[in-house]
Amino acid sequence: MKKEEVPQDGDNLHEGTFKQIMYAVDNSGNYVQVQSAGWEPEYIALGQAWDEVNEKVKAARARVEAGEISPVAYYMEKNLMDLPLLASYVGKFQWQVKRHMNPAVFNRLSNKMLQRYADAFKITTDDLIHLI
């Protein structure tokens, strides 16, 4: 894309407060950084992606409230984590974290393990147990 072709559709998500850096080719054929006010198709795609994330979080919360999964699974979704990442944060194997997503197993976790999860999610153990 040429420097003059960098999209400047206006920043629909941030009301013009943020600029993005894009790379474009100048008249000499060199890549240069160019500020962009944004591109409308990008905003639409981001909005749809966030809608999907919010739906997954909502579904996970409903499953916790129904007793199907533990709060660990809900907070993992809410914090946009996957199993390997969460396992590394709490210092456990993935299969162990997956077991902790079972409500019966979660209810038997030690205070120390609950605190590790709470620290990973940046919440209190009380919030973890009672699902804020």
JSON list of C-alpha atoms in Angstrom, two decimals:
[
{"chain": "A", "resi": 1, "resn": "MET", "atom": "CA", "xyz": [0.00, 0.00, 0.00]},
{"chain": "A", "resi": 2, "resn": "LYS", "atom": "CA", "xyz": [1.27, 3.45, -0.83]},
{"chain": "A", "resi": 3, "resn": "LYS", "atom": "CA", "xyz": [1.68, 6.10, 1.83]},
{"chain": "A", "resi": 4, "resn": "GLU", "atom": "CA", "xyz": [-1.20, 8.12, 0.37]},
{"chain": "A", "resi": 5, "resn": "GLU", "atom": "CA", "xyz": [-3.53, 5.07, 0.44]},
{"chain": "A", "resi": 6, "resn": "VAL", "atom": "CA", "xyz": [-3.37, 4.44, 4.19]},
{"chain": "A", "resi": 7, "resn": "PRO", "atom": "CA", "xyz": [-6.98, 4.34, 5.49]},
{"chain": "A", "resi": 8, "resn": "GLN", "atom": "CA", "xyz": [-8.18, 7.40, 7.39]},
{"chain": "A", "resi": 9, "resn": "ASP", "atom": "CA", "xyz": [-11.81, 6.43, 8.06]},
{"chain": "A", "resi": 10, "resn": "GLY", "atom": "CA", "xyz": [-11.90, 7.95, 11.52]},
{"chain": "A", "resi": 11, "resn": "ASP", "atom": "CA", "xyz": [-11.61, 6.12, 14.78]},
{"chain": "A", "resi": 12, "resn": "ASN", "atom": "CA", "xyz": [-15.07, 4.73, 15.48]},
{"chain": "A", "resi": 13, "resn": "LEU", "atom": "CA", "xyz": [-14.01, 2.78, 18.58]},
{"chain": "A", "resi": 14, "resn": "HIS", "atom": "CA", "xyz": [-11.91, 5.39, 20.31]},
{"chain": "A", "resi": 15, "resn": "GLU", "atom": "CA", "xyz": [-13.53, 8.63, 19.21]},
{"chain": "A", "resi": 16, "resn": "GLY", "atom": "CA", "xyz": [-10.36, 9.88, 17.53]},
{"chain": "A", "resi": 17, "resn": "THR", "atom": "CA", "xyz": [-8.13, 9.59, 20.58]},
{"chain": "A", "resi": 18, "resn": "PHE", "atom": "CA", "xyz": [-5.85, 6.84, 19.24]},
{"chain": "A", "resi": 19, "resn": "LYS", "atom": "CA", "xyz": [-3.89, 6.52, 16.05]},
{"chain": "A", "resi": 20, "resn": "GLN", "atom": "CA", "xyz": [-2.59, 3.28, 14.61]},
{"chain": "A", "resi": 21, "resn": "ILE", "atom": "CA", "xyz": [0.80, 2.87, 13.03]},
{"chain": "A", "resi": 22, "resn": "MET", "atom": "CA", "xyz": [0.73, 1.20, 9.64]},
{"chain": "A", "resi": 23, "resn": "TYR", "atom": "CA", "xyz": [3.53, 0.53, 7.21]},
{"chain": "A", "resi": 24, "resn": "ALA", "atom": "CA", "xyz": [3.32, 1.86, 3.69]},
{"chain": "A", "resi": 25, "resn": "VAL", "atom": "CA", "xyz": [5.63, 2.47, 0.77]},
{"chain": "A", "resi": 26, "resn": "ASP", "atom": "CA", "xyz": [6.77, 6.04, 0.15]},
{"chain": "A", "resi": 27, "resn": "ASN", "atom": "CA", "xyz": [7.62, 7.58, -3.23]},
{"chain": "A", "resi": 28, "resn": "SER", "atom": "CA", "xyz": [11.16, 6.18, -3.03]},
{"chain": "A", "resi": 29, "resn": "GLY", "atom": "CA", "xyz": [9.93, 2.61, -2.54]},
{"chain": "A", "resi": 30, "resn": "ASN", "atom": "CA", "xyz": [10.94, 2.45, 1.13]},
{"chain": "A", "resi": 31, "resn": "TYR", "atom": "CA", "xyz": [8.68, 1.22, 3.91]},
{"chain": "A", "resi": 32, "resn": "VAL", "atom": "CA", "xyz": [7.73, 4.00, 6.30]},
{"chain": "A", "resi": 33, "resn": "GLN", "atom": "CA", "xyz": [5.48, 4.29, 9.33]},
{"chain": "A", "resi": 34, "resn": "VAL", "atom": "CA", "xyz": [2.26, 6.20, 8.71]},
{"chain": "A", "resi": 35, "resn": "GLN", "atom": "CA", "xyz": [-0.37, 7.14, 11.29]},
{"chain": "A", "resi": 36, "resn": "SER", "atom": "CA", "xyz": [-3.88, 6.04, 10.46]},
{"chain": "A", "resi": 37, "resn": "ALA", "atom": "CA", "xyz": [-7.16, 7.18, 11.98]},
{"chain": "A", "resi": 38, "resn": "GLY", "atom": "CA", "xyz": [-8.49, 3.70, 11.26]},
{"chain": "A", "resi": 39, "resn": "TRP", "atom": "CA", "xyz": [-10.35, 1.59, 8.79]},
{"chain": "A", "resi": 40, "resn": "GLU", "atom": "CA", "xyz": [-14.08, 0.91, 9.10]},
{"chain": "A", "resi": 41, "resn": "PRO", "atom": "CA", "xyz": [-13.96, -2.80, 8.09]},
{"chain": "A", "resi": 42, "resn": "GLU", "atom": "CA", "xyz": [-11.41, -3.36, 10.85]},
{"chain": "A", "resi": 43, "resn": "TYR", "atom": "CA", "xyz": [-13.75, -1.81, 13.42]},
{"chain": "A", "resi": 44, "resn": "ILE", "atom": "CA", "xyz": [-16.63, -3.97, 12.26]},
{"chain": "A", "resi": 45, "resn": "ALA", "atom": "CA", "xyz": [-14.50, -7.13, 12.50]},
{"chain": "A", "resi": 46, "resn": "LEU", "atom": "CA", "xyz": [-13.22, -6.17, 15.97]},
{"chain": "A", "resi": 47, "resn": "GLY", "atom": "CA", "xyz": [-16.75, -5.48, 17.16]},
{"chain": "A", "resi": 48, "resn": "GLN", "atom": "CA", "xyz": [-17.91, -8.88, 15.94]},
{"chain": "A", "resi": 49, "resn": "ALA", "atom": "CA", "xyz": [-14.94, -10.58, 17.60]},
{"chain": "A", "resi": 50, "resn": "TRP", "atom": "CA", "xyz": [-15.71, -8.89, 20.94]},
{"chain": "A", "resi": 51, "resn": "ASP", "atom": "CA", "xyz": [-19.37, -9.86, 20.63]},
{"chain": "A", "resi": 52, "resn": "GLU", "atom": "CA", "xyz": [-18.29, -13.49, 20.26]},
{"chain": "A", "resi": 53, "resn": "VAL", "atom": "CA", "xyz": [-15.96, -13.25, 23.26]},
{"chain": "A", "resi": 54, "resn": "ASN", "atom": "CA", "xyz": [-18.76, -11.76, 25.37]},
{"chain": "A", "resi": 55, "resn": "GLU", "atom": "CA", "xyz": [-21.13, -14.55, 24.33]},
{"chain": "A", "resi": 56, "resn": "LYS", "atom": "CA", "xyz": [-18.57, -17.20, 25.35]},
{"chain": "A", "resi": 57, "resn": "VAL", "atom": "CA", "xyz": [-18.10, -15.52, 28.73]},
{"chain": "A", "resi": 58, "resn": "LYS", "atom": "CA", "xyz": [-21.87, -15.33, 29.24]},
{"chain": "A", "resi": 59, "resn": "ALA", "atom": "CA", "xyz": [-22.27, -19.01, 28.31]},
{"chain": "A", "resi": 60, "resn": "ALA", "atom": "CA", "xyz": [-19.46, -20.02, 30.68]},
{"chain": "A", "resi": 61, "resn": "ARG", "atom": "CA", "xyz": [-21.10, -18.10, 33.53]},
{"chain": "A", "resi": 62, "resn": "ALA", "atom": "CA", "xyz": [-24.41, -19.85, 32.87]},
{"chain": "A", "resi": 63, "resn": "ARG", "atom": "CA", "xyz": [-22.64, -23.23, 32.94]},
{"chain": "A", "resi": 64, "resn": "VAL", "atom": "CA", "xyz": [-21.02, -22.36, 36.29]},
{"chain": "A", "resi": 65, "resn": "GLU", "atom": "CA", "xyz": [-24.38, -21.32, 37.72]},
{"chain": "A", "resi": 66, "resn": "ALA", "atom": "CA", "xyz": [-25.87, -24.60, 36.44]},
{"chain": "A", "resi": 67, "resn": "GLY", "atom": "CA", "xyz": [-23.12, -26.56, 38.21]},
{"chain": "A", "resi": 68, "resn": "GLU", "atom": "CA", "xyz": [-21.62, -27.92, 34.98]},
{"chain": "A", "resi": 69, "resn": "ILE", "atom": "CA", "xyz": [-18.18, -26.29, 35.28]},
{"chain": "A", "resi": 70, "resn": "SER", "atom": "CA", "xyz": [-16.20, -24.54, 38.00]},
{"chain": "A", "resi": 71, "resn": "PRO", "atom": "CA", "xyz": [-15.41, -20.83, 38.23]},
{"chain": "A", "resi": 72, "resn": "VAL", "atom": "CA", "xyz": [-11.90, -21.63, 36.91]},
{"chain": "A", "resi": 73, "resn": "ALA", "atom": "CA", "xyz": [-13.37, -22.23, 33.44]},
{"chain": "A", "resi": 74, "resn": "TYR", "atom": "CA", "xyz": [-15.42, -19.02, 33.62]},
{"chain": "A", "resi": 75, "resn": "TYR", "atom": "CA", "xyz": [-12.50, -16.82, 34.64]},
{"chain": "A", "resi": 76, "resn": "MET", "atom": "CA", "xyz": [-10.28, -18.47, 32.04]},
{"chain": "A", "resi": 77, "resn": "GLU", "atom": "CA", "xyz": [-12.78, -17.37, 29.36]},
{"chain": "A", "resi": 78, "resn": "LYS", "atom": "CA", "xyz": [-13.26, -13.95, 30.92]},
{"chain": "A", "resi": 79, "resn": "ASN", "atom": "CA", "xyz": [-9.51, -13.32, 30.96]},
{"chain": "A", "resi": 80, "resn": "LEU", "atom": "CA", "xyz": [-9.04, -14.57, 27.38]},
{"chain": "A", "resi": 81, "resn": "MET", "atom": "CA", "xyz": [-6.74, -17.36, 28.51]},
{"chain": "A", "resi": 82, "resn": "ASP", "atom": "CA", "xyz": [-6.31, -20.83, 27.12]},
{"chain": "A", "resi": 83, "resn": "LEU", "atom": "CA", "xyz": [-5.47, -23.99, 29.04]},
{"chain": "A", "resi": 84, "resn": "PRO", "atom": "CA", "xyz": [-1.67, -23.91, 28.45]},
{"chain": "A", "resi": 85, "resn": "LEU", "atom": "CA", "xyz": [-1.42, -20.27, 29.53]},
{"chain": "A", "resi": 86, "resn": "LEU", "atom": "CA", "xyz": [-3.46, -20.74, 32.70]},
{"chain": "A", "resi": 87, "resn": "ALA", "atom": "CA", "xyz": [-1.56, -23.89, 33.59]},
{"chain": "A", "resi": 88, "resn": "SER", "atom": "CA", "xyz": [1.72, -22.02, 33.31]},
{"chain": "A", "resi": 89, "resn": "TYR", "atom": "CA", "xyz": [0.39, -19.18, 35.49]},
{"chain": "A", "resi": 90, "resn": "VAL", "atom": "CA", "xyz": [-0.67, -21.50, 38.30]},
{"chain": "A", "resi": 91, "resn": "GLY", "atom": "CA", "xyz": [2.27, -23.90, 37.98]},
{"chain": "A", "resi": 92, "resn": "LYS", "atom": "CA", "xyz": [0.23, -26.98, 37.17]},
{"chain": "A", "resi": 93, "resn": "PHE", "atom": "CA", "xyz": [-0.03, -29.41, 34.29]},
{"chain": "A", "resi": 94, "resn": "GLN", "atom": "CA", "xyz": [-2.83, -28.78, 31.81]},
{"chain": "A", "resi": 95, "resn": "TRP", "atom": "CA", "xyz": [-4.62, -31.97, 32.79]},
{"chain": "A", "resi": 96, "resn": "GLN", "atom": "CA", "xyz": [-4.65, -30.79, 36.42]},
{"chain": "A", "resi": 97, "resn": "VAL", "atom": "CA", "xyz": [-6.16, -27.42, 35.52]},
{"chain": "A", "resi": 98, "resn": "LYS", "atom": "CA", "xyz": [-8.73, -29.21, 33.37]},
{"chain": "A", "resi": 99, "resn": "ARG", "atom": "CA", "xyz": [-9.66, -31.36, 36.39]},
{"chain": "A", "resi": 100, "resn": "HIS", "atom": "CA", "xyz": [-10.05, -28.20, 38.46]},
{"chain": "A", "resi": 101, "resn": "MET", "atom": "CA", "xyz": [-12.77, -27.12, 36.03]},
{"chain": "A", "resi": 102, "resn": "ASN", "atom": "CA", "xyz": [-14.91, -29.93, 37.43]},
{"chain": "A", "resi": 103, "resn": "PRO", "atom": "CA", "xyz": [-17.05, -28.42, 40.22]},
{"chain": "A", "resi": 104, "resn": "ALA", "atom": "CA", "xyz": [-16.58, -31.45, 42.52]},
{"chain": "A", "resi": 105, "resn": "VAL", "atom": "CA", "xyz": [-12.80, -31.22, 42.22]},
{"chain": "A", "resi": 106, "resn": "PHE", "atom": "CA", "xyz": [-12.82, -27.42, 42.49]},
{"chain": "A", "resi": 107, "resn": "ASN", "atom": "CA", "xyz": [-14.75, -27.60, 45.77]},
{"chain": "A", "resi": 108, "resn": "ARG", "atom": "CA", "xyz": [-11.94, -29.69, 47.29]},
{"chain": "A", "resi": 109, "resn": "LEU", "atom": "CA", "xyz": [-9.07, -27.39, 46.26]},
{"chain": "A", "resi": 110, "resn": "SER", "atom": "CA", "xyz": [-6.80, -26.11, 49.00]},
{"chain": "A", "resi": 111, "resn": "ASN", "atom": "CA", "xyz": [-6.73, -22.46, 49.97]},
{"chain": "A", "resi": 112, "resn": "LYS", "atom": "CA", "xyz": [-3.22, -22.30, 48.52]},
{"chain": "A", "resi": 113, "resn": "MET", "atom": "CA", "xyz": [-4.42, -23.54, 45.12]},
{"chain": "A", "resi": 114, "resn": "LEU", "atom": "CA", "xyz": [-7.43, -21.22, 45.16]},
{"chain": "A", "resi": 115, "resn": "GLN", "atom": "CA", "xyz": [-5.05, -18.34, 45.88]},
{"chain": "A", "resi": 116, "resn": "ARG", "atom": "CA", "xyz": [-2.91, -19.30, 42.87]},
{"chain": "A", "resi": 117, "resn": "TYR", "atom": "CA", "xyz": [-5.97, -19.13, 40.63]},
{"chain": "A", "resi": 118, "resn": "ALA", "atom": "CA", "xyz": [-7.11, -15.87, 42.22]},
{"chain": "A", "resi": 119, "resn": "ASP", "atom": "CA", "xyz": [-3.65, -14.37, 41.63]},
{"chain": "A", "resi": 120, "resn": "ALA", "atom": "CA", "xyz": [-3.67, -15.54, 38.00]},
{"chain": "A", "resi": 121, "resn": "PHE", "atom": "CA", "xyz": [-7.07, -13.91, 37.45]},
{"chain": "A", "resi": 122, "resn": "LYS", "atom": "CA", "xyz": [-6.19, -10.84, 39.57]},
{"chain": "A", "resi": 123, "resn": "ILE", "atom": "CA", "xyz": [-9.19, -11.32, 41.87]},
{"chain": "A", "resi": 124, "resn": "THR", "atom": "CA", "xyz": [-9.70, -12.40, 45.48]},
{"chain": "A", "resi": 125, "resn": "THR", "atom": "CA", "xyz": [-10.29, -16.01, 46.46]},
{"chain": "A", "resi": 126, "resn": "ASP", "atom": "CA", "xyz": [-13.73, -14.97, 47.69]},
{"chain": "A", "resi": 127, "resn": "ASP", "atom": "CA", "xyz": [-14.55, -13.60, 44.22]},
{"chain": "A", "resi": 128, "resn": "LEU", "atom": "CA", "xyz": [-13.25, -16.81, 42.69]},
{"chain": "A", "resi": 129, "resn": "ILE", "atom": "CA", "xyz": [-15.42, -19.01, 44.88]},
{"chain": "A", "resi": 130, "resn": "HIS", "atom": "CA", "xyz": [-18.57, -16.86, 44.69]},
{"chain": "A", "resi": 131, "resn": "LEU", "atom": "CA", "xyz": [-18.28, -15.80, 41.04]},
{"chain": "A", "resi": 132, "resn": "ILE", "atom": "CA", "xyz": [-18.48, -12.01, 40.94]}
]
